[in-house]
Tab-separated table of C-alpha atoms in Angstrom:
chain	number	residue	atom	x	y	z
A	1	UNK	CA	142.683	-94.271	26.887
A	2	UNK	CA	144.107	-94.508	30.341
A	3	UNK	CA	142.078	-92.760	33.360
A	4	UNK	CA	143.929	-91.014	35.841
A	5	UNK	CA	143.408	-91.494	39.726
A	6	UNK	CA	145.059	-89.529	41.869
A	7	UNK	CA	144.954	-89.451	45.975
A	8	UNK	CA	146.520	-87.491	48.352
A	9	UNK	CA	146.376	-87.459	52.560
A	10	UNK	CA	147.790	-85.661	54.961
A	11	UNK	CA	148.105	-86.590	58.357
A	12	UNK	CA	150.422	-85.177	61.658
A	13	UNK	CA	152.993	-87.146	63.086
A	14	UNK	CA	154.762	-86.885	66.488
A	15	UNK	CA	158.174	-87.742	65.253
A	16	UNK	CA	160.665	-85.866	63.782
A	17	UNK	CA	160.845	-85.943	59.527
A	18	UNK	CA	164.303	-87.798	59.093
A	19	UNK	CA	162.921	-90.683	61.473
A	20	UNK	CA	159.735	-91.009	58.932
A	21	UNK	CA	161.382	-90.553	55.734
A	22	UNK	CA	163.496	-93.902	56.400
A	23	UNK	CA	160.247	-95.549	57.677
A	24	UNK	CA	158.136	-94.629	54.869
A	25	UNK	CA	160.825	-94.931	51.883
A	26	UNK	CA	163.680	-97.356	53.017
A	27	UNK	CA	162.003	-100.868	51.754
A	28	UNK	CA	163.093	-103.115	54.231
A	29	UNK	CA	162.268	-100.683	57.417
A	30	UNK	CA	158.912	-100.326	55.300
A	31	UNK	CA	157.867	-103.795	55.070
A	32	UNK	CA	158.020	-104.446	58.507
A	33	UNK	CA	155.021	-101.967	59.464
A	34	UNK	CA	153.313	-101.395	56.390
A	35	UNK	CA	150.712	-103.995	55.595
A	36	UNK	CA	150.099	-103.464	52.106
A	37	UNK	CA	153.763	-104.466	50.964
A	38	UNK	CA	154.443	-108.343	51.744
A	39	UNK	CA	157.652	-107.706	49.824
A	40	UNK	CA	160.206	-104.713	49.048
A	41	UNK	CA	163.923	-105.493	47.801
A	42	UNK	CA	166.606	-103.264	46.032
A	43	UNK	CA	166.946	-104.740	42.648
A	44	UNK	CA	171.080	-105.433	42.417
A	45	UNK	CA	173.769	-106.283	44.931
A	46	UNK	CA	174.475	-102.365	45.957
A	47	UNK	CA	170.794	-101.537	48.086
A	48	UNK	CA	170.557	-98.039	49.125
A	49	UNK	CA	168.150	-95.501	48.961
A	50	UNK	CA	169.346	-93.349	46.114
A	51	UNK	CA	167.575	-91.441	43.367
A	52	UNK	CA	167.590	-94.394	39.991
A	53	UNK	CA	167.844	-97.124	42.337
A	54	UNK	CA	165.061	-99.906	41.571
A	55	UNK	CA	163.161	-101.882	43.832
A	56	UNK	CA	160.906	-105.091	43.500
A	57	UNK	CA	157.709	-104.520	45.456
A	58	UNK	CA	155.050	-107.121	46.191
A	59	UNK	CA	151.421	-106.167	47.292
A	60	UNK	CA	149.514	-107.735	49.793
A	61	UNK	CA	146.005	-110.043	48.668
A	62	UNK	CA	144.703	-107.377	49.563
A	63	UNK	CA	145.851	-105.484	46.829
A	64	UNK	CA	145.727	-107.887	44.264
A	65	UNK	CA	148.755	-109.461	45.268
A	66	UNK	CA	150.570	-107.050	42.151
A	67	UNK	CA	154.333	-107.306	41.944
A	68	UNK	CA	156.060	-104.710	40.238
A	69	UNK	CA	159.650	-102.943	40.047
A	70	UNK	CA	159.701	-98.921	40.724
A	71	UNK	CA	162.476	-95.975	40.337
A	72	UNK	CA	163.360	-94.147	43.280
A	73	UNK	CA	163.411	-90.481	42.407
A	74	UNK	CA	163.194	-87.055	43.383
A	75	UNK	CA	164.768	-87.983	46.714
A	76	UNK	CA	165.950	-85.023	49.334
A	77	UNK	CA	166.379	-86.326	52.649
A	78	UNK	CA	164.638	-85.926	54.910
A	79	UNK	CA	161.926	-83.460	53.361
A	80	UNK	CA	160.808	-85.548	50.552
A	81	UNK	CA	161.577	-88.658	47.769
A	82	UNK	CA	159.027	-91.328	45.853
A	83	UNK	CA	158.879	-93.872	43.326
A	84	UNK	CA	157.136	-94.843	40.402
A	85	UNK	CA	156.834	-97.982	38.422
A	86	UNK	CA	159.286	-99.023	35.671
A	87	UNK	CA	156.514	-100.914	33.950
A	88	UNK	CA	152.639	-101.559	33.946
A	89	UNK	CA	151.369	-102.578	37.240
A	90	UNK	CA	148.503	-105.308	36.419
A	91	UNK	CA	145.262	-103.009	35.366
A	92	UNK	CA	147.268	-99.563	36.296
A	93	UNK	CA	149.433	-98.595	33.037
A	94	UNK	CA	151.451	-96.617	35.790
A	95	UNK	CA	151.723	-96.288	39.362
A	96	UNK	CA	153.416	-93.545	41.743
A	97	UNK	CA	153.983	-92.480	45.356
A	98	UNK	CA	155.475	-89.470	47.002
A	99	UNK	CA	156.010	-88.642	50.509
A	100	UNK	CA	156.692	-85.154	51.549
A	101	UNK	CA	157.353	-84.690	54.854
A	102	UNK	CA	157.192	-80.845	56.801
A	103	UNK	CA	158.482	-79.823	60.355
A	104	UNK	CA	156.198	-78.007	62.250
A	105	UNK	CA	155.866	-77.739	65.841
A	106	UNK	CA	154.764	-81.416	67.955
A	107	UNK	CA	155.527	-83.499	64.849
A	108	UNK	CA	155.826	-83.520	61.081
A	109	UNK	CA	153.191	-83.119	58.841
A	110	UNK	CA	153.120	-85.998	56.806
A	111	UNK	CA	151.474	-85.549	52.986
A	112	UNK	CA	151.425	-89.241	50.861
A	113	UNK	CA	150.134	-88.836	47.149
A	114	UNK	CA	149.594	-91.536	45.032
A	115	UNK	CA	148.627	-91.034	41.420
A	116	UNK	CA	147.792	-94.184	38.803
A	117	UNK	CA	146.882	-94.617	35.314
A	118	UNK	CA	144.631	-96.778	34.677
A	119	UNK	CA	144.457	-99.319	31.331
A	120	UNK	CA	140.618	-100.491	31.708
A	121	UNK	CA	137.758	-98.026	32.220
A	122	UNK	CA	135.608	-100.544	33.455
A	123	UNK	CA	138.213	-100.680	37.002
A	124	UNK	CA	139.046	-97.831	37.466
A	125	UNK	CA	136.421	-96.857	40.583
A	126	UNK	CA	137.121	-100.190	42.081
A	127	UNK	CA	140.670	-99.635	41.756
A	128	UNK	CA	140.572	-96.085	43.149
A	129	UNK	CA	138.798	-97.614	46.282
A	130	UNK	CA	141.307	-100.082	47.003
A	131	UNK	CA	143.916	-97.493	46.739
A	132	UNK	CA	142.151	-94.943	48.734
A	133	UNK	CA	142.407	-97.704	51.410
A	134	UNK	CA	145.825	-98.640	50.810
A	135	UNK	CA	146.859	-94.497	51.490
A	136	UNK	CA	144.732	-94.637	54.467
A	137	UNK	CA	146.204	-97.450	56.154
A	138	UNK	CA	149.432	-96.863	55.329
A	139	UNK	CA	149.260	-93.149	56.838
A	140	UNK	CA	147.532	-94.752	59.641
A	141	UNK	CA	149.870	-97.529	60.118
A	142	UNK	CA	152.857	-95.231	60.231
A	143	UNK	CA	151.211	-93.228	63.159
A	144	UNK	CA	150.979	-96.072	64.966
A	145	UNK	CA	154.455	-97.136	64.716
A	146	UNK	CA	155.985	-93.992	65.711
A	147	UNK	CA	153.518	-93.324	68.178
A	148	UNK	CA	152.688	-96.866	69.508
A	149	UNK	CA	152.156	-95.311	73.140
A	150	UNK	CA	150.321	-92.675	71.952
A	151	UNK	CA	148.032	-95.245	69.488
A	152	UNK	CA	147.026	-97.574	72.772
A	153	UNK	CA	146.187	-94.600	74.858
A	154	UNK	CA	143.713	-93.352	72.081
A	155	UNK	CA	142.466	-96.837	71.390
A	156	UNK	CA	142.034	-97.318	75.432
A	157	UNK	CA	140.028	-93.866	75.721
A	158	UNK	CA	137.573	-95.171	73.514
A	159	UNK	CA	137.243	-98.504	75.000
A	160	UNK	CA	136.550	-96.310	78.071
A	161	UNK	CA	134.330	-94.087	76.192
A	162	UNK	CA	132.477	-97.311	74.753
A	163	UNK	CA	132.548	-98.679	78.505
A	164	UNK	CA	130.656	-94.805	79.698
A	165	UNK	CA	128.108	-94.854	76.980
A	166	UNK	CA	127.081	-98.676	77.819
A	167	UNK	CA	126.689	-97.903	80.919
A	168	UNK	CA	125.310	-94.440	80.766
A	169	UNK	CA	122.210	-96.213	78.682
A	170	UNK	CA	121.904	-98.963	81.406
A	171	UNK	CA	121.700	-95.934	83.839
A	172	UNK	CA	118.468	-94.754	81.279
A	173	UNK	CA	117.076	-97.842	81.011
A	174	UNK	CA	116.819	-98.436	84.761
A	175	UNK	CA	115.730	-94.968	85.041
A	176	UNK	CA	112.824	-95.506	82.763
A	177	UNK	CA	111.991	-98.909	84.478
A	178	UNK	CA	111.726	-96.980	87.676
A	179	UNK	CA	109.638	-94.153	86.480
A	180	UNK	CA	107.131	-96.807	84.619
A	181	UNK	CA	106.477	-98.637	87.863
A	182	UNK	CA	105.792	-95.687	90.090
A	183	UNK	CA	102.964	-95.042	87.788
């Protein structure tokens, strides 16, 4: 019998949602920033984003290196759209994503789900690891090309904040020194 795993995230983006649904569901935009797909191609001369149209995806090592061919459907610009696989995905019997995508004020709330069926019991909580960590870097890699500005000032606060701590607990340490010898 085939075990179901199904995630779903939600983070906030500082874009607007038409800008995000062509990142997240147009293949060739979404190979260039999303480092779980090494390979995404419209299956057929005529590519475009449409719902029935079929793409050939290719995972990274990372993900077991799968290849697979997936159905666009339930596509409505720019709010939401997905895929799912036309056949058996190595150990997943079948393998879906959607992306919804909601306006609110700053940004656009960004939801991804992915659900899988699994053939083999025995892989299924390995498998749901690696795809927990495929939704989470995807989300996380999507923030980061929007908001690439935005992205190095957060990661140079915390260098900063790293930077203030180490020095904070030099501070201590010297304080401590100080206090020992006056004794």
């Amino acid at each position: 019998m085939a075990d179901p795993i199904s995630i779903k995230q939600t983070i906030v983006v500082r874009s607007r949602p038409d800008v995000l649904y062509r990142l997240a569901l147009e293949p060739k935009r979404r190979v260039q920033w999303d480092p779980n797909l090494v390979q995404a191609d419209y299956e057929g001369p005529e590519g475009r984003l449409a719902n029935n149209a079929r793409v050939k995806f290719k995972f990274s090592r990372r993900l077991l290196g799968l290849r697979f061919t997936a159905k666009y459907g339930q596509l409505q610009a720019p709010q939401r759209g997905g895929w799912e696989s036309v056949r058996h995905v190595g150990p997943l019997d079948k393998l879906t994503q959607s992306w919804v995508f909601r306006p609110m004020p700053g940004g656009t709330e960004v939801t991804m789900t992915v659900n899988a069926r699994v053939r083999f019991g025995f892989v299924k909580v390995p498998l749901e690891r690696i795809l927990h960590n495929m939704v989470a870097t995807t989300l996380l890699e999507l923030q980061r090309r929007v908001d690439a500005q935005g992205a190095q000032l957060l990661e140079e606060m915390g260098r900063e904040m790293q930077e203030r701590q180490k020095a904070e607990k030099k501070a201590a340490k010297e304080a401590q020194r100080a206090a020992k010898r006056k004794k």
